[in-house]
Short mmCIF file of C-alpha atoms in Angstrom, two decimals:
data_model
loop_
_atom_site.label_atom_id
_atom_site.label_comp_id
_atom_site.label_asym_id
_atom_site.label_seq_id
_atom_site.Cartn_x
_atom_site.Cartn_y
_atom_site.Cartn_z
CA UNK Y 49 0.00 0.00 0.00
CA UNK Y 50 1.04 3.60 -0.58
CA UNK Y 51 1.37 5.51 2.70
CA UNK Y 52 0.76 9.28 2.58
CA UNK Y 53 1.05 11.46 5.68
CA UNK Y 54 -1.71 14.05 5.31
CA UNK Y 55 0.02 16.71 7.43
CA UNK Y 56 3.66 17.52 8.08
CA UNK Y 57 5.37 20.85 8.82
CA UNK Y 58 8.93 21.15 7.53
CA UNK Y 59 11.15 24.17 8.11
CA UNK Y 60 14.74 25.35 8.24
CA UNK Y 61 16.59 26.87 11.18
CA UNK Y 62 15.60 30.36 12.32
CA UNK Y 63 17.98 32.71 10.48
CA UNK Y 64 17.81 36.32 9.24
CA UNK Y 65 17.43 34.93 5.70
CA UNK Y 66 14.04 33.48 6.58
CA UNK Y 67 13.20 34.53 10.14
CA UNK Y 68 10.44 32.81 12.08
CA UNK Y 69 7.37 34.78 13.10
CA UNK Y 70 7.25 32.90 16.41
CA UNK Y 71 9.33 30.15 18.03
CA UNK Y 72 7.18 27.12 18.89
CA UNK Y 73 8.33 24.20 21.05
CA UNK Y 74 9.60 22.30 18.02
CA UNK Y 75 13.09 21.06 17.06
CA UNK Y 76 15.50 23.76 15.84
CA UNK Y 77 15.00 22.52 12.29
CA UNK Y 78 13.35 19.71 10.39
CA UNK Y 79 14.45 20.33 6.82
CA UNK Y 80 13.03 18.67 3.74
CA UNK Y 81 15.92 16.21 3.68
CA UNK Y 82 15.49 15.39 7.37
CA UNK Y 83 11.77 14.82 6.87
CA UNK Y 84 12.41 12.48 3.93
CA UNK Y 85 14.87 10.52 6.09
CA UNK Y 86 12.29 10.20 8.89
CA UNK Y 87 9.66 9.04 6.40
CA UNK Y 88 12.03 6.52 4.82
CA UNK Y 89 12.82 5.03 8.22
CA UNK Y 90 9.17 4.07 8.86
CA UNK Y 91 8.02 3.42 5.29
CA UNK Y 92 6.01 6.59 4.57
CA UNK Y 93 6.00 7.19 0.80
CA UNK Y 94 4.97 10.83 0.67
CA UNK Y 95 3.40 13.68 2.61
CA UNK Y 96 1.24 16.75 2.31
CA UNK Y 97 3.56 19.54 3.46
CA UNK Y 98 1.54 22.31 5.10
CA UNK Y 99 3.63 25.48 5.24
CA UNK Y 100 4.00 26.26 8.97
CA UNK Y 101 1.85 29.28 9.79
CA UNK Y 102 3.34 29.79 13.25
CA UNK Y 103 6.80 30.27 11.73
CA UNK Y 104 6.29 31.57 8.22
CA UNK Y 105 2.75 33.03 8.32
CA UNK Y 106 1.55 33.32 4.70
CA UNK Y 107 5.02 32.88 3.13
CA UNK Y 108 5.25 29.41 1.59
CA UNK Y 109 8.60 29.93 -0.16
CA UNK Y 110 10.35 27.24 1.87
CA UNK Y 111 7.64 24.72 1.00
CA UNK Y 112 8.17 25.51 -2.68
CA UNK Y 113 11.95 24.97 -2.30
CA UNK Y 114 11.48 21.61 -0.57
CA UNK Y 115 8.92 20.43 -3.12
CA UNK Y 116 11.32 21.29 -5.94
CA UNK Y 117 14.08 19.30 -4.22
CA UNK Y 118 11.83 16.29 -3.52
CA UNK Y 119 9.00 16.51 -6.09
CA UNK Y 120 7.94 12.89 -5.75
CA UNK Y 121 7.68 13.02 -1.96
CA UNK Y 122 5.82 16.23 -1.09
CA UNK Y 123 2.72 18.05 -2.22
CA UNK Y 124 2.34 21.52 -0.72
CA UNK Y 125 -0.41 23.58 0.92
CA UNK Y 126 -0.16 27.31 1.66
CA UNK Y 127 -2.02 29.25 4.37
CA UNK Y 128 -3.93 32.22 2.93
CA UNK Y 129 -5.35 35.31 4.59
CA UNK Y 130 -9.11 35.62 3.96
CA UNK Y 131 -8.85 39.34 4.90
CA UNK Y 132 -6.36 40.05 2.10
CA UNK Y 133 -8.20 41.98 -0.66
CA UNK Y 134 -5.97 40.18 -3.19
CA UNK Y 135 -6.67 36.69 -1.79
CA UNK Y 136 -8.24 35.50 -5.08
CA UNK Y 137 -5.06 36.49 -6.99
CA UNK Y 138 -2.88 34.86 -4.33
CA UNK Y 139 -4.79 31.59 -4.74
CA UNK Y 140 -4.78 31.77 -8.55
CA UNK Y 141 -1.03 32.27 -8.47
CA UNK Y 142 -0.55 29.43 -5.97
CA UNK Y 143 -2.52 27.06 -8.19
CA UNK Y 144 0.16 27.45 -10.87
CA UNK Y 145 2.93 26.40 -8.43
CA UNK Y 146 4.28 22.88 -9.10
CA UNK Y 147 3.13 20.48 -6.40
CA UNK Y 148 0.51 22.84 -4.94
CA UNK Y 149 -2.61 20.86 -3.99
CA UNK Y 150 -4.59 23.18 -1.71
CA UNK Y 151 -4.83 26.20 0.56
CA UNK Y 152 -5.37 26.50 4.30
CA UNK Y 153 -7.41 28.90 6.38
CA UNK Y 154 -7.44 29.32 10.15
CA UNK Y 155 -10.79 29.51 11.89
CA UNK Y 156 -9.70 29.08 15.48
CA UNK Y 157 -11.19 31.18 18.29
CA UNK Y 158 -8.09 33.40 18.19
CA UNK Y 159 -8.43 34.10 14.48
CA UNK Y 160 -11.30 36.57 15.00
CA UNK Y 161 -12.35 36.37 11.43
CA UNK Y 162 -14.90 34.73 9.22
CA UNK Y 163 -13.59 33.79 5.78
CA UNK Y 164 -16.20 34.28 3.11
CA UNK Y 165 -14.33 33.73 -0.11
CA UNK Y 166 -14.08 29.98 -0.59
CA UNK Y 167 -14.85 29.74 -4.29
CA UNK Y 168 -12.11 27.59 -5.75
CA UNK Y 169 -11.89 24.13 -7.20
CA UNK Y 170 -8.94 23.69 -4.86
CA UNK Y 171 -9.47 21.82 -1.58
CA UNK Y 172 -9.59 24.20 1.38
CA UNK Y 173 -7.85 22.88 4.50
CA UNK Y 174 -9.50 24.43 7.53
CA UNK Y 175 -8.31 24.48 11.13
CA UNK Y 176 -11.19 25.13 13.54
CA UNK Y 177 -10.35 23.07 16.61
CA UNK Y 178 -12.01 24.60 19.66
CA UNK Y 179 -14.42 26.35 17.28
CA UNK Y 180 -16.32 23.50 15.60
CA UNK Y 181 -19.62 25.37 15.36
CA UNK Y 182 -18.06 28.17 13.30
CA UNK Y 183 -16.31 25.61 11.10
CA UNK Y 184 -19.55 23.74 10.52
CA UNK Y 185 -21.28 27.00 9.54
CA UNK Y 186 -18.49 27.80 7.06
CA UNK Y 187 -18.76 24.37 5.42
CA UNK Y 188 -22.54 24.68 5.21
CA UNK Y 189 -22.31 28.15 3.60
CA UNK Y 190 -20.09 26.82 0.79
CA UNK Y 191 -21.62 23.50 -0.32
CA UNK Y 192 -19.69 23.55 -3.62
CA UNK Y 193 -16.26 23.94 -1.97
CA UNK Y 194 -14.29 20.87 -0.92
CA UNK Y 195 -13.12 21.17 2.68
CA UNK Y 196 -10.46 19.12 4.45
CA UNK Y 197 -10.93 19.37 8.21
CA UNK Y 198 -7.60 19.52 10.03
CA UNK Y 199 -6.72 17.38 13.08
CA UNK Y 200 -10.08 15.66 13.63
CA UNK Y 201 -11.56 19.09 14.39
CA UNK Y 202 -10.43 18.47 17.97
CA UNK Y 203 -8.08 20.71 19.96
CA UNK Y 204 -4.81 18.84 20.47
CA UNK Y 205 -2.11 19.48 23.09
CA UNK Y 206 1.34 20.78 22.23
CA UNK Y 207 2.78 19.22 25.38
CA UNK Y 208 1.73 16.19 27.43
CA UNK Y 209 -0.49 15.23 29.09
CA UNK Y 210 -3.67 15.15 27.04
CA UNK Y 211 -6.55 17.15 28.58
CA UNK Y 212 -8.87 15.29 31.00
CA UNK Y 213 -11.62 15.05 28.34
CA UNK Y 214 -9.65 15.07 25.07
CA UNK Y 215 -12.62 13.89 22.99
CA UNK Y 216 -15.20 16.35 24.36
CA UNK Y 217 -15.98 17.74 20.87
CA UNK Y 218 -16.38 14.30 19.31
CA UNK Y 219 -20.22 14.48 19.01
CA UNK Y 220 -19.92 17.69 16.95
CA UNK Y 221 -17.25 16.10 14.76
CA UNK Y 222 -19.48 13.06 14.14
CA UNK Y 223 -22.40 15.34 13.20
CA UNK Y 224 -20.12 17.16 10.77
CA UNK Y 225 -19.71 13.92 8.80
CA UNK Y 226 -23.16 14.49 7.24
CA UNK Y 227 -21.59 17.22 5.05
CA UNK Y 228 -20.73 15.56 1.72
CA UNK Y 229 -18.31 18.37 0.76
CA UNK Y 230 -15.96 17.64 3.69
CA UNK Y 231 -13.34 15.02 4.50
CA UNK Y 232 -11.41 14.81 7.77
CA UNK Y 233 -7.77 14.46 8.71
CA UNK Y 234 -7.17 11.82 11.36
CA UNK Y 235 -3.96 13.68 12.15
CA UNK Y 236 -2.28 14.11 15.52
CA UNK Y 237 -4.58 11.48 17.03
CA UNK Y 238 -1.84 9.99 19.22
CA UNK Y 239 -1.50 13.31 21.06
CA UNK Y 240 -5.05 12.80 22.41
CA UNK Y 241 -4.09 9.61 24.23
CA UNK Y 242 -3.96 9.55 28.03
CA UNK Y 243 -2.02 6.27 27.97
CA UNK Y 244 1.61 5.61 26.98
CA UNK Y 245 2.71 4.32 23.56
CA UNK Y 246 1.14 2.60 21.61
CA UNK Y 247 -1.82 4.72 22.83
CA UNK Y 248 -4.52 2.04 23.05
CA UNK Y 249 -7.25 4.44 24.24
CA UNK Y 250 -7.49 6.27 20.88
CA UNK Y 251 -9.17 3.40 19.06
CA UNK Y 252 -12.68 3.51 20.53
CA UNK Y 253 -13.24 7.21 19.71
CA UNK Y 254 -11.52 6.79 16.33
CA UNK Y 255 -13.84 3.86 15.53
CA UNK Y 256 -16.76 6.29 15.92
CA UNK Y 257 -15.05 8.74 13.53
CA UNK Y 258 -14.49 5.96 10.95
CA UNK Y 259 -18.12 4.81 11.25
CA UNK Y 260 -19.49 8.32 10.80
CA UNK Y 261 -17.17 9.54 8.04
CA UNK Y 262 -16.26 6.32 6.22
CA UNK Y 263 -12.66 5.33 5.55
CA UNK Y 264 -12.68 6.93 2.10
CA UNK Y 265 -13.12 10.35 3.82
CA UNK Y 266 -10.56 9.85 6.63
CA UNK Y 267 -6.96 10.94 6.00
CA UNK Y 268 -4.36 9.63 8.43
CA UNK Y 269 -1.52 11.99 9.34
CA UNK Y 270 1.05 12.64 12.05
CA UNK Y 271 1.01 16.46 12.34
CA UNK Y 272 4.76 16.20 12.79
CA UNK Y 273 6.42 18.46 13.89
CA UNK Y 274 3.69 20.23 15.87
CA UNK Y 275 3.23 16.95 17.76
CA UNK Y 276 6.99 16.78 18.48
CA UNK Y 277 6.83 17.34 22.27
CA UNK Y 278 4.18 14.61 22.67
CA UNK Y 279 5.19 11.84 20.23
CA UNK Y 280 8.11 11.23 17.91
CA UNK Y 281 7.55 10.51 14.22
CA UNK Y 282 7.83 6.75 14.52
CA UNK Y 283 5.33 6.68 17.42
CA UNK Y 284 2.79 8.58 15.31
CA UNK Y 285 3.09 6.06 12.46
CA UNK Y 286 3.55 2.63 14.02
CA UNK Y 287 0.25 2.35 16.00
CA UNK Y 288 -1.69 2.69 12.75
CA UNK Y 289 0.48 0.17 10.93
CA UNK Y 290 0.27 -2.41 13.70
CA UNK Y 291 -3.22 -2.13 15.21
CA UNK Y 292 -5.59 -5.07 14.78
CA UNK Y 293 -8.51 -2.63 14.83
CA UNK Y 294 -8.10 -2.01 11.08
CA UNK Y 295 -8.43 -4.48 8.23
CA UNK Y 296 -5.83 -4.33 5.44
CA UNK Y 297 -8.26 -2.56 3.09
CA UNK Y 298 -9.26 -0.05 5.79
CA UNK Y 299 -5.62 0.64 6.61
CA UNK Y 300 -4.72 1.18 2.95
CA UNK Y 301 -7.58 3.68 2.52
CA UNK Y 302 -6.93 5.50 5.81
CA UNK Y 303 -3.14 5.71 5.41
CA UNK Y 304 -3.01 6.76 1.76
CA UNK Y 305 -5.98 6.04 -0.47
CA UNK Y 306 -8.29 8.71 0.94
CA UNK Y 307 -5.51 11.30 0.95
CA UNK Y 308 -4.59 10.64 -2.69
CA UNK Y 309 -8.25 11.03 -3.62
CA UNK Y 310 -8.81 14.23 -1.62
CA UNK Y 311 -5.74 16.02 -2.99
CA UNK Y 312 -5.51 14.40 -6.40
CA UNK Y 313 -1.85 13.56 -5.69
CA UNK Y 314 0.25 10.46 -5.13
CA UNK Y 315 3.94 10.21 -4.28
CA UNK Y 316 6.49 8.86 -6.71
CA UNK Y 317 9.61 7.47 -5.15
CA UNK Y 318 12.54 7.78 -7.44
#
C-alpha cells in the first residue's frame, strides 16, 4: 500500500534569511531532507507539506523549495489570509505552483475572522479546533467547496499530558460527517491519548469517527512536527500500521488512499 502522511510541517533553522514569526516548542530545524529521512525510516512514501503558519505566516517559499528538491515526496499547501483583498489572486497564483494541492485557512477562536471567499476548485484545508460550530457553519455556507478538516476538528495538546476530556468535541465532529463536501484528517490522534505508547485508548473514539465519516473520507496523518513534544515521528506512524482494529483494506484507505483522492496527488519514489 502507498502511505501518505496528510500533514507535516517542515522548516529550516531560524535565520535572518528566513526569520520565524514565532518560536514554537519544536526542534530547531526539520528540513526537507530530514523529513524524507524520517519518512524513509518508517516506510512513509509521501506527505502533504503544510507550510508552517506559526513560523512563516503566509510565506510558503520554503515549502516551494522543498517540493522542488523532492518533487515525488511532497505536495504543498499554503495558508492564505481571507482578509487580504488580493486573496483571489494569491490563490490563482498558488494554483500554478508545481506540487501545490490546496490552501489552508485558520478559523480558530483566536483568528477573530470569518472567511467568506471559498470559491475555488482547490481543496480548502480548515483548522477550527475549539471552534467546531463556526467551522460547521463555514462548510454549510459553501456547499460547492471541498473542505479538508484539520486534526479531527479536535483541539490537540502541544505538550503532554492530554486534557482530561480530550474527545469532548467528538459528538460535533461526528455530526459534521453528514456534510458531503468535507473530508477529515485523522492527524495528531496519538497526542489525544492519556495512555503511553502505543496509545490504546485512541481506538474507541476513532472507531466512531471511521463509522461516521467512512474510511474513504478519513486521511491519516502525524502532524509532525507540531506533535513533536508529545510523540516522535515513529510513534505517530507505528500504531496505525500495527493495530488489529483495522483491516488491510481499511488501513490502505486511511493511510493513503483517501488522501490521494482528496488532494488528487500520489507520491512517486525515485
